[in-house]
XYZ file of C-alpha atoms in Angstrom:
664
model
C -12.738 -54.066 -13.414
C -16.088 -53.486 -15.060
C -15.592 -56.276 -17.720
C -12.561 -54.480 -19.252
C -9.390 -56.369 -20.124
C -5.873 -55.241 -20.275
C -3.061 -56.910 -22.147
C 0.711 -57.226 -22.184
C 3.334 -58.975 -24.249
C 5.437 -61.736 -22.673
C 7.991 -63.523 -24.966
C 5.956 -62.461 -28.079
C 2.762 -63.795 -26.729
C -0.233 -61.417 -25.952
C -1.914 -62.320 -22.614
C -3.939 -60.791 -20.039
C -2.149 -58.424 -17.355
C -2.360 -59.406 -13.717
C -5.500 -57.873 -12.150
C -3.587 -55.416 -10.032
C -1.427 -53.866 -12.620
C -4.404 -53.875 -15.192
C -6.475 -51.971 -12.582
C -3.868 -49.330 -12.231
C -3.491 -48.802 -15.895
C -7.327 -48.536 -16.578
C -7.761 -46.369 -13.651
C -4.996 -44.085 -14.819
C -7.004 -43.670 -18.084
C -10.241 -43.095 -16.362
C -8.843 -40.575 -13.819
C -7.290 -38.220 -16.424
C -9.134 -35.079 -17.012
C -11.413 -34.724 -20.202
C -8.632 -33.005 -22.084
C -6.514 -36.187 -21.734
C -9.416 -38.512 -22.565
C -10.040 -36.679 -25.660
C -6.355 -37.056 -26.585
C -6.468 -40.791 -26.007
C -9.920 -41.518 -27.674
C -8.533 -41.349 -31.231
C -5.475 -43.461 -30.334
C -7.702 -46.217 -28.992
C -10.089 -46.129 -32.022
C -7.095 -46.181 -34.353
C -5.635 -49.310 -32.616
C -8.584 -51.215 -31.678
C -8.453 -53.674 -34.591
C -4.756 -54.187 -34.039
C -5.050 -55.323 -30.542
C -4.478 -58.876 -31.272
C -0.899 -58.412 -32.335
C 1.802 -57.748 -29.792
C 3.559 -54.972 -31.923
C 0.159 -53.181 -31.808
C -0.228 -53.532 -28.235
C 3.326 -52.353 -27.600
C 2.846 -49.299 -29.701
C -0.486 -48.618 -28.000
C 1.145 -48.575 -24.599
C 3.861 -46.296 -25.736
C 1.236 -43.970 -27.223
C -0.596 -44.032 -23.912
C 2.179 -43.322 -21.698
C 3.120 -40.488 -24.115
C -0.131 -38.914 -23.954
C -0.954 -39.450 -20.324
C 2.498 -38.861 -18.881
C 4.086 -36.776 -21.377
C 1.783 -34.141 -22.919
C -0.693 -34.575 -20.169
C 1.610 -33.179 -17.543
C 1.486 -30.019 -19.391
C -0.715 -27.455 -17.582
C -1.138 -24.162 -19.591
C -1.590 -21.809 -16.693
C 1.756 -22.998 -15.192
C 3.566 -22.174 -18.453
C 5.268 -18.705 -18.016
C 5.787 -18.471 -21.723
C 2.060 -18.471 -22.432
C 0.184 -14.971 -22.525
C -1.147 -13.769 -19.325
C -4.765 -13.864 -20.547
C -4.482 -17.451 -21.753
C -3.112 -18.552 -18.372
C -6.017 -16.616 -16.603
C -8.569 -18.303 -18.804
C -7.031 -21.735 -18.254
C -6.906 -21.500 -14.531
C -10.235 -19.885 -14.038
C -11.745 -22.852 -15.997
C -10.325 -25.274 -13.486
C -11.557 -23.551 -10.403
C -14.434 -24.577 -8.116
C -16.716 -21.973 -6.537
C -14.866 -22.441 -3.289
C -11.622 -21.746 -4.883
C -12.888 -18.598 -6.512
C -14.340 -17.088 -3.458
C -11.133 -17.911 -1.682
C -9.273 -15.760 -4.040
C -11.729 -12.857 -3.488
C -10.876 -13.016 0.342
C -8.237 -11.060 2.062
C -7.518 -11.837 5.673
C -5.493 -10.349 8.456
C -2.157 -12.130 9.338
C -3.481 -12.410 12.940
C -6.221 -14.600 12.102
C -4.257 -16.725 9.417
C -2.644 -20.043 9.724
C -1.466 -22.500 7.099
C -4.506 -24.551 7.720
C -6.867 -21.621 7.016
C -5.133 -20.552 3.898
C -5.189 -24.015 2.406
C -8.637 -25.018 3.676
C -10.232 -21.962 2.403
C -8.157 -21.266 -0.631
C -7.380 -17.713 0.666
C -6.188 -15.390 -1.968
C -4.406 -12.664 -0.031
C -3.219 -11.703 3.494
C -2.336 -8.424 4.831
C -0.657 -6.954 7.827
C -2.598 -3.952 8.974
C -0.953 -1.177 10.880
C 1.307 -2.722 13.635
C 0.594 -6.246 12.593
C 4.111 -8.062 12.843
C 5.273 -11.478 13.293
C 6.709 -10.417 16.578
C 7.856 -7.166 18.287
C 11.162 -5.849 16.580
C 10.744 -8.665 14.004
C 13.719 -9.095 11.740
C 13.928 -9.713 7.999
C 14.269 -13.376 8.718
C 11.152 -13.333 10.815
C 9.062 -11.845 8.043
C 10.567 -14.144 5.494
C 9.850 -17.238 7.578
C 6.354 -16.156 8.171
C 5.496 -15.412 4.532
C 7.270 -18.589 3.399
C 5.042 -20.748 5.799
C 1.879 -19.059 4.504
C 2.894 -19.235 0.867
C 3.664 -22.975 1.221
C 0.248 -23.585 2.489
C -1.322 -21.760 -0.580
C 0.926 -23.646 -2.986
C -0.094 -26.958 -1.437
C -3.619 -26.668 -2.667
C -5.008 -28.517 -5.708
C -4.210 -25.623 -8.110
C -1.297 -24.162 -6.210
C -2.466 -20.511 -6.524
C -0.029 -18.300 -4.445
C -1.398 -15.532 -2.280
C -0.476 -11.991 -2.486
C 0.537 -10.134 0.625
C -0.924 -6.533 1.454
C 1.033 -3.956 3.354
C 0.179 -0.363 4.507
C 3.433 0.940 3.336
C 2.451 4.466 3.707
C 6.038 6.050 4.004
C 8.514 3.312 3.734
C 8.032 -0.352 4.976
C 6.679 1.289 8.140
C 5.517 -1.922 9.889
C 9.108 -3.207 9.805
C 11.538 -2.479 12.706
C 14.744 -0.815 11.501
C 13.172 0.027 8.041
C 13.967 3.510 6.659
C 10.894 5.767 7.307
C 10.468 8.327 4.814
C 8.640 11.653 5.258
C 4.839 11.454 4.943
C 3.479 12.383 1.761
C 2.424 15.868 2.642
C 6.254 16.499 2.981
C 7.093 14.814 -0.330
C 4.479 17.200 -1.934
C 6.616 20.134 -0.595
C 9.648 18.784 -2.428
C 7.702 18.559 -5.881
C 9.812 15.339 -6.380
C 9.267 11.673 -6.237
C 11.442 9.538 -3.871
C 11.300 5.801 -4.562
C 12.661 2.904 -2.611
C 11.732 -0.725 -3.258
C 13.472 -3.356 -1.330
C 10.540 -5.724 -0.697
C 11.433 -9.061 0.907
C 8.391 -10.608 -0.468
C 6.005 -10.060 -3.407
C 3.412 -7.721 -2.095
C 0.842 -4.880 -2.564
C 1.770 -1.500 -1.466
C -0.002 1.798 -1.403
C -0.154 5.032 -3.553
C -2.190 7.867 -2.158
C -4.212 9.293 -5.092
C -6.416 11.383 -2.995
C -6.560 15.269 -2.763
C -7.060 16.635 0.743
C -9.166 19.672 0.650
C -9.543 20.259 4.376
C -6.671 20.080 6.899
C -9.228 19.190 9.651
C -9.156 15.576 8.125
C -6.969 13.222 10.095
C -5.660 11.572 6.962
C -4.429 14.784 5.450
C -0.680 14.019 5.858
C -1.234 11.032 3.600
C -2.096 13.283 0.727
C 0.545 15.017 -1.336
C -1.369 18.394 -1.830
C -4.764 20.169 -2.086
C -3.847 20.617 -5.705
C -4.618 17.806 -7.940
C -1.804 18.775 -10.356
C 0.827 18.086 -7.590
C -0.902 14.790 -6.740
C -0.948 13.899 -10.414
C 2.786 14.539 -10.710
C 3.571 12.257 -7.788
C 2.062 9.381 -9.532
C 5.516 8.857 -10.813
C 5.837 6.904 -7.688
C 3.991 4.052 -9.471
C 6.570 3.237 -12.062
C 9.094 3.311 -9.285
C 7.248 0.598 -7.526
C 6.022 -1.412 -10.473
C 8.544 -0.479 -13.291
C 8.124 1.585 -16.405
C 5.384 0.600 -18.714
C 6.334 -0.313 -22.257
C 5.850 1.990 -25.131
C 2.702 0.087 -26.575
C 1.131 -0.230 -23.127
C -2.723 -0.168 -22.965
C -3.987 2.323 -20.091
C -5.926 0.365 -17.439
C -3.891 -2.910 -17.633
C -1.832 -3.819 -14.572
C 1.963 -3.883 -15.089
C 4.763 -5.182 -12.841
C 8.258 -5.419 -14.283
C 9.857 -8.251 -12.548
C 10.488 -10.063 -9.411
C 12.028 -7.212 -7.593
C 9.085 -4.863 -8.078
C 5.860 -4.751 -6.244
C 2.179 -4.177 -7.207
C 0.933 -0.558 -6.402
C -2.526 0.200 -5.036
C -4.144 3.622 -5.698
C -6.406 4.752 -2.990
C -8.940 5.679 -2.011
C -11.385 5.714 -4.893
C -12.829 8.433 -4.957
C -13.314 11.700 -3.246
C -12.374 10.954 0.279
C -10.160 14.034 0.644
C -13.247 16.241 0.214
C -15.729 15.081 3.091
C -17.690 17.778 4.934
C -15.643 19.361 7.600
C -12.805 17.148 6.959
C -14.528 14.283 8.885
C -13.045 10.881 8.132
C -15.337 8.507 6.153
C -17.878 11.155 5.742
C -19.860 12.535 2.875
C -18.287 14.468 -0.042
C -20.788 16.861 -1.333
C -19.729 17.938 -4.871
C -21.071 17.881 -8.437
C -19.727 15.478 -10.997
C -17.690 18.163 -12.596
C -16.007 18.863 -9.254
C -15.333 15.261 -8.560
C -13.929 14.702 -11.998
C -11.780 17.814 -12.183
C -10.489 17.723 -8.488
C -10.525 14.220 -7.088
C -10.329 11.917 -10.235
C -7.336 13.087 -12.346
C -4.740 11.372 -10.349
C -6.586 8.032 -11.096
C -6.167 8.846 -14.766
C -2.487 9.145 -14.453
C -2.290 6.013 -12.211
C -4.005 3.849 -14.828
C -1.807 5.192 -17.654
C 1.166 4.038 -15.554
C -0.138 0.629 -14.942
C -1.284 0.657 -11.395
C -2.203 -2.897 -10.498
C -5.057 -2.298 -7.888
C -7.377 0.333 -6.659
C -8.816 0.556 -3.149
C -12.259 1.885 -2.671
C -13.032 4.646 -0.190
C -15.044 4.342 3.013
C -16.561 7.811 2.113
C -19.783 8.636 0.189
C -20.327 10.847 -2.665
C -23.564 12.816 -2.342
C -24.902 10.382 0.012
C -24.014 7.148 -1.880
C -21.319 4.956 -0.084
C -18.441 4.308 -2.480
C -18.361 0.571 -1.394
C -21.737 0.246 -2.965
C -21.235 2.591 -5.904
C -21.755 0.464 -9.052
C -21.979 3.502 -11.346
C -18.431 4.811 -10.274
C -16.531 1.284 -9.730
C -17.962 -0.676 -12.550
C -19.322 1.733 -15.079
C -16.730 4.325 -14.874
C -13.504 2.708 -13.466
C -13.736 -0.648 -15.056
C -15.866 0.506 -18.034
C -15.018 3.978 -19.231
C -11.480 3.911 -17.969
C -10.905 0.355 -18.926
C -9.299 -0.598 -15.527
C -8.328 -4.264 -15.799
C -6.559 -4.895 -12.413
C -8.565 -5.561 -9.373
C -10.433 -3.364 -6.908
C -9.997 -3.839 -3.185
C -12.302 -2.837 -0.297
C -10.867 -0.932 2.757
C -10.587 -2.647 6.115
C -14.042 -3.906 6.803
C -15.116 -1.542 4.073
C -18.153 -3.458 3.076
C -19.404 -3.677 6.667
C -19.725 0.042 6.787
C -22.088 0.222 3.907
C -24.849 -0.200 6.469
C -25.286 2.113 9.613
C -24.448 0.960 12.042
C -21.581 -0.975 10.608
C -22.071 -4.703 10.222
C -25.866 -4.484 11.097
C -26.811 -6.340 7.939
C -23.755 -8.049 6.769
C -25.491 -10.315 4.135
C -26.710 -7.197 2.483
C -23.119 -5.564 2.615
C -21.535 -8.511 0.831
C -24.138 -8.478 -1.830
C -23.942 -4.739 -2.263
C -20.092 -4.544 -2.231
C -19.585 -7.391 -4.623
C -22.321 -6.364 -7.041
C -20.898 -2.727 -6.937
C -17.721 -4.197 -8.595
C -15.355 -4.783 -5.582
C -13.130 -7.738 -6.491
C -11.291 -8.521 -3.310
C -12.760 -7.997 0.186
C -10.380 -6.842 2.873
C -12.555 -8.862 5.368
C -10.209 -9.082 7.359
C -11.035 -10.980 10.418
C -14.491 -12.751 9.928
C -13.654 -14.599 6.773
C -15.771 -17.688 7.449
C -18.944 -15.528 7.498
C -17.924 -13.725 4.378
C -17.098 -16.911 2.411
C -20.385 -18.665 3.737
C -22.555 -15.536 2.838
C -21.015 -14.974 -0.607
C -21.339 -18.696 -1.548
C -25.027 -18.599 -0.578
C -25.451 -15.466 -2.689
C -23.958 -17.184 -5.611
C -25.983 -20.629 -5.334
C -29.242 -18.620 -4.831
C -28.614 -16.370 -7.938
C -28.280 -13.186 -5.992
C -24.735 -12.698 -7.254
C -24.176 -14.210 -10.635
C -21.267 -16.409 -11.450
C -20.238 -13.844 -14.237
C -19.446 -11.336 -11.347
C -17.381 -13.915 -9.413
C -15.504 -14.925 -12.658
C -14.894 -11.182 -13.479
C -13.496 -10.522 -9.891
C -11.207 -13.772 -10.023
C -10.085 -12.980 -13.556
C -8.769 -9.519 -12.423
C -6.953 -10.963 -9.283
C -5.310 -13.781 -11.286
C -4.412 -11.325 -13.874
C -2.424 -9.255 -11.370
C -0.861 -12.315 -9.854
C 0.190 -13.698 -13.337
C 1.444 -10.079 -14.415
C 3.548 -9.885 -11.155
C 5.332 -13.212 -11.891
C 4.002 -14.454 -8.624
C 3.433 -17.969 -9.973
C 7.117 -18.253 -10.944
C 8.514 -16.356 -8.035
C 6.170 -16.818 -4.995
C 8.618 -16.970 -2.176
C 10.448 -14.251 -0.322
C 13.925 -13.314 -1.708
C 16.553 -13.779 0.914
C 19.078 -11.842 -1.164
C 17.187 -8.757 -0.216
C 17.346 -9.057 3.506
C 20.313 -6.893 3.731
C 18.593 -4.119 2.037
C 16.487 -3.338 5.178
C 17.524 0.046 6.574
C 20.680 0.247 4.529
C 22.688 3.469 4.545
C 21.790 4.254 0.887
C 18.195 4.260 1.578
C 18.781 6.426 4.649
C 20.653 8.871 2.592
C 17.808 9.044 0.153
C 15.278 9.761 2.917
C 17.650 12.300 4.360
C 17.659 14.116 0.989
C 13.851 14.067 0.913
C 13.611 15.574 4.279
C 15.852 18.502 3.641
C 14.111 19.192 0.187
C 10.713 19.057 2.028
C 11.371 21.609 4.687
C 9.361 24.893 4.042
C 10.927 28.030 5.461
C 8.091 30.240 6.498
C 9.790 32.941 8.358
C 13.446 34.012 8.564
C 14.010 37.042 10.741
C 11.991 39.631 12.576
C 11.269 42.864 10.812
C 14.244 44.939 10.716
C 16.637 42.095 11.740
C 18.920 40.032 9.659
C 17.836 36.572 8.880
C 18.546 33.957 11.636
C 19.062 31.035 9.294
C 21.428 29.393 8.544
C 22.462 28.922 12.152
C 26.100 29.034 13.001
C 27.671 25.527 13.805
C 30.217 27.139 16.229
C 28.717 28.880 19.253
C 29.405 28.901 22.958
C 26.249 27.374 24.179
C 22.916 26.580 22.485
C 19.592 25.341 23.778
C 17.539 22.521 22.159
C 13.919 22.517 23.652
C 10.464 21.087 22.869
C 8.557 18.005 23.061
C 9.648 16.859 19.532
C 13.203 17.526 19.683
C 14.259 14.071 20.882
C 11.215 11.925 20.197
C 11.581 9.703 17.155
C 7.958 8.437 17.383
C 6.657 12.067 17.255
C 9.034 12.805 14.379
C 7.637 9.878 12.297
C 4.022 10.232 13.114
C 1.085 7.830 12.446
C 1.511 4.595 10.400
C 4.999 3.890 12.004
C 5.495 0.587 13.708
C 2.083 1.011 15.247
C -1.135 2.022 13.372
C -1.464 5.086 15.403
C 2.272 5.647 15.825
C 3.809 5.851 19.178
C 6.276 7.900 21.307
C 10.037 7.553 22.072
C 12.631 5.379 20.342
C 10.051 3.214 18.482
C 12.588 2.050 15.813
C 16.068 2.920 14.456
C 16.649 6.373 13.550
C 18.115 9.857 14.370
C 16.254 12.377 16.186
C 16.540 16.199 15.686
C 18.655 16.502 18.923
C 20.894 13.605 17.861
C 21.276 15.524 14.354
C 22.025 18.821 16.131
C 24.740 17.388 18.223
C 26.294 15.450 15.279
C 26.211 18.658 13.162
C 27.841 21.179 15.580
C 31.446 22.175 16.094
C 32.807 19.964 18.901
C 33.444 23.170 20.868
C 29.613 24.084 21.021
C 27.872 23.096 24.097
C 24.495 21.658 23.561
C 21.723 21.880 26.313
C 18.572 19.934 26.087
C 15.519 20.923 28.144
C 12.155 19.609 26.755
C 10.079 22.311 28.418
C 12.282 24.781 30.276
C 10.958 27.649 32.544
C 11.667 31.384 31.707
C 14.512 31.977 34.320
C 16.279 28.836 33.007
C 16.334 30.373 29.357
C 16.863 33.961 30.435
C 19.931 33.018 32.626
C 21.342 30.311 30.460
C 23.738 32.126 28.344
C 22.518 30.601 25.179
C 23.692 31.897 21.916
C 20.603 30.905 20.222
C 17.759 28.207 20.584
C 16.155 25.466 18.397
C 12.586 24.691 19.598
C 10.829 21.594 18.001
C 7.296 21.157 18.903
C 4.031 20.034 17.153
C 1.337 17.387 16.751
C 1.319 14.046 18.467
C 0.995 10.950 16.299
C -2.432 10.084 14.936
C -4.065 7.952 12.127
C -7.339 8.282 10.427
C -10.479 9.272 12.612
C -8.215 9.903 15.674
C -6.490 12.542 13.746
C -9.768 14.608 12.843
C -9.548 17.879 14.568
C -11.858 20.990 14.378
C -9.328 23.271 16.186
C -5.948 22.320 14.690
C -4.158 23.649 17.766
C -0.538 22.654 18.849
C -0.928 20.355 21.820
C 0.395 21.485 25.030
C 3.054 22.364 26.214
C 4.160 23.321 22.612
C 2.715 26.829 22.669
C 4.159 27.772 26.030
C 7.498 26.373 25.098
C 7.624 28.637 22.134
C 6.670 31.651 24.125
C 8.983 30.962 27.018
C 12.107 30.302 24.798
C 11.456 32.688 21.916
C 10.730 35.510 24.398
C 14.185 35.146 25.843
C 16.648 34.180 23.115
C 16.901 34.090 19.385
C 14.981 30.993 18.353
C 14.346 28.889 15.232
C 11.062 26.881 15.685
C 10.815 23.563 14.013
C 7.154 22.565 13.544
C 6.479 18.890 13.360
C 2.876 18.444 12.023
C 1.066 16.445 9.295
C -0.915 19.661 8.261
C -1.017 23.465 8.638
C -1.863 24.114 12.310
C -2.769 27.339 14.197
C 0.448 29.359 14.480
C -0.485 32.983 13.839
C -0.580 33.585 17.686
C 2.977 32.698 18.182
C 4.471 33.904 14.846
C 5.559 37.207 16.155
C 7.663 35.656 18.991
C 9.644 33.405 16.556
C 12.819 34.480 14.814
C 12.476 31.646 12.127
C 9.783 29.186 11.610
C 10.312 25.932 9.597
C 7.581 23.574 8.602
C 9.257 20.120 8.852
C 6.019 18.127 8.427
C 6.477 14.522 9.593
C 10.175 13.780 8.584
C 10.581 10.219 9.508
C 13.686 8.507 10.852
C 16.310 10.736 9.214
C 16.621 13.737 11.460
C 19.922 14.815 9.842
C 17.860 16.113 6.922
C 16.453 18.903 9.193
C 19.925 19.960 10.513
C 21.376 19.824 6.865
C 19.382 22.796 6.126
C 19.162 24.611 9.473
C 22.972 24.927 9.504
C 23.295 25.744 5.888
C 24.877 22.658 4.335
C 22.010 22.855 1.970
C 19.512 25.653 1.198
C 15.764 25.728 1.859
C 13.898 24.903 -1.287
C 10.539 23.501 -0.119
C 7.124 24.886 -1.267
C 4.036 24.678 0.617
C 1.895 21.797 -0.742
C -1.215 23.343 0.767
C -2.712 26.552 1.990
C -1.713 27.650 5.586
C -4.765 29.320 7.077
C -4.948 32.151 9.434
C -8.004 30.665 11.346
C -9.826 27.397 11.337
C -13.037 29.610 10.818
C -11.835 29.880 7.199
C -11.849 26.264 6.413
C -12.196 24.675 4.028
C -10.007 27.177 1.956
C -8.063 26.060 -0.977
C -6.254 27.839 -3.672
C -8.599 29.438 -6.190
C -11.498 29.805 -3.779
C -13.266 33.158 -3.757
C -12.690 33.640 -0.144
C -8.916 32.930 -0.344
C -7.081 34.782 2.496
C -4.437 32.641 3.739
C -1.459 33.228 6.174
C 0.853 31.560 3.642
C -0.521 30.692 0.188
C -0.005 27.338 -1.714
C 3.441 27.262 -2.991
C 4.947 29.638 -0.512
C 8.448 29.071 0.731
C 11.451 31.280 1.402
C 14.721 30.089 0.068
C 18.376 30.258 1.237
C 21.564 29.363 -0.230
C 23.559 26.292 1.128
C 27.073 25.161 0.652
C 25.819 22.625 -1.866
C 27.194 19.427 -0.580
């Protein structure tokens, strides 16, 4: 008891408390934090001379319980009525180094467990491409998984919720049964923004701010256009995800308007669409004026619209790895542009600061964090990252001010999202997954994205729109009845897949549904010449194109249509009038086959709603799409973009024939 004495009043007489109760009372005084002790000190001084009277003791006890168990229960950062900055400051001041570094750590779902999250104070989880609770997981599966993880985070001393990251590239594309929209290159062809937010949990989703300048790059379909003005226009997606910023909004601050919105991430900062020869993660050689005029403008718009986070690029600018570029991340993005959200690395992005990747991880941690990266997408080797960064801070290599800046930004986004008030999945949104309203919107996006490149041979009448009533038609090609090919990469699996990978409508399904019941439809994926010549077909629809790919696996120096696509075009179109529907994430080599086709439609990667293709083929709606990028004659011309001195395209940026539809 340390010689201290506590008292109580019994029948008007002041006497010592029993030891056990007195110990509890005194320990409760000692165990309160400094803020509470400061509150109690003047009360004790004020009443120390009156402790011999029973009323004074009773009053003191009442004051103690009021201070300790009334006001002392108040924790500022948990008070949603307080300003975000005040809440951030209060919470940051309570955090240990371990808790701060935990907030800077993002790990993959596959290596996570409730114990890992609570023991390491993990600030964020993510599902990489194809990372799901189980194959064909339902909304209930996702909610159960997120709930278990979030409960673990909330069980920690400070109860800081985690934020969940998703590669939602064209819809909630990891989730079986979700509506899959056309990829961004197709949306660029519409010149319109299509927004669908029906998240089951509070999460971080992506916005592609990059400008692809070379179609040989395997990520070109994730870019809206080669023209930064089109990419800038598409930043209107950000208010759709996060909500419209208020009139007095300060550019650079993160903004999320309520629990049914999500935090957007603009990526990849900066210049990854301009690498040499379109090689993924390569070097972008361009002067500062070119970087600022071509690759940076979409970030200006993103910050004005309150984007919450920015992902750093794997690529280099003039030989300097972006993940280690302090000048662009800290001085320019955070300093000059006043970005107050948080920056996040790409998957193992800091590992790739060195060559070979991971060869000096200690240096990579140091370089990435000091460059200004706030949250590290580790994503697997989190124990090593946490240990190394802790050592760097303790040894003075990384100053505590850099850690505090990173955590301040992360907490700012979490408080802005309302994540502390609404950390759990919302079960009322479960029935939104794949709902018809969303599929109808995606179908509209498909039909407005289709670009008509040719309609009729010289001297012939236009072939499109096709008649719905005919004796017999042929549907051919590897992509006519393949939902996986139709969706492309970043669909269910990271690299995409083939076949009925999710719920949707193939082009063949859509053709059968659109035609008059009296029309016979014959499907032959790769028919021979005799079959086509002797089939008695009124016309043919040929759907061919690229196979799914993502990132480096999609880099291509030749940009040819995979076999048997070219031979299918030649065989079918050489025997019967044909409309070719090209499924690809970018312009590919078509000039050798163009003469054989009666009509050619660039359908990009349309996603799950194949009816959008037939809506326009059969004339219910007209063609309105315009090329979001230049269509080359030969790969020898690349890179070639609008405005270049050597500009000599097969079809220029903005090209697209139009037709009239029935308008319904």
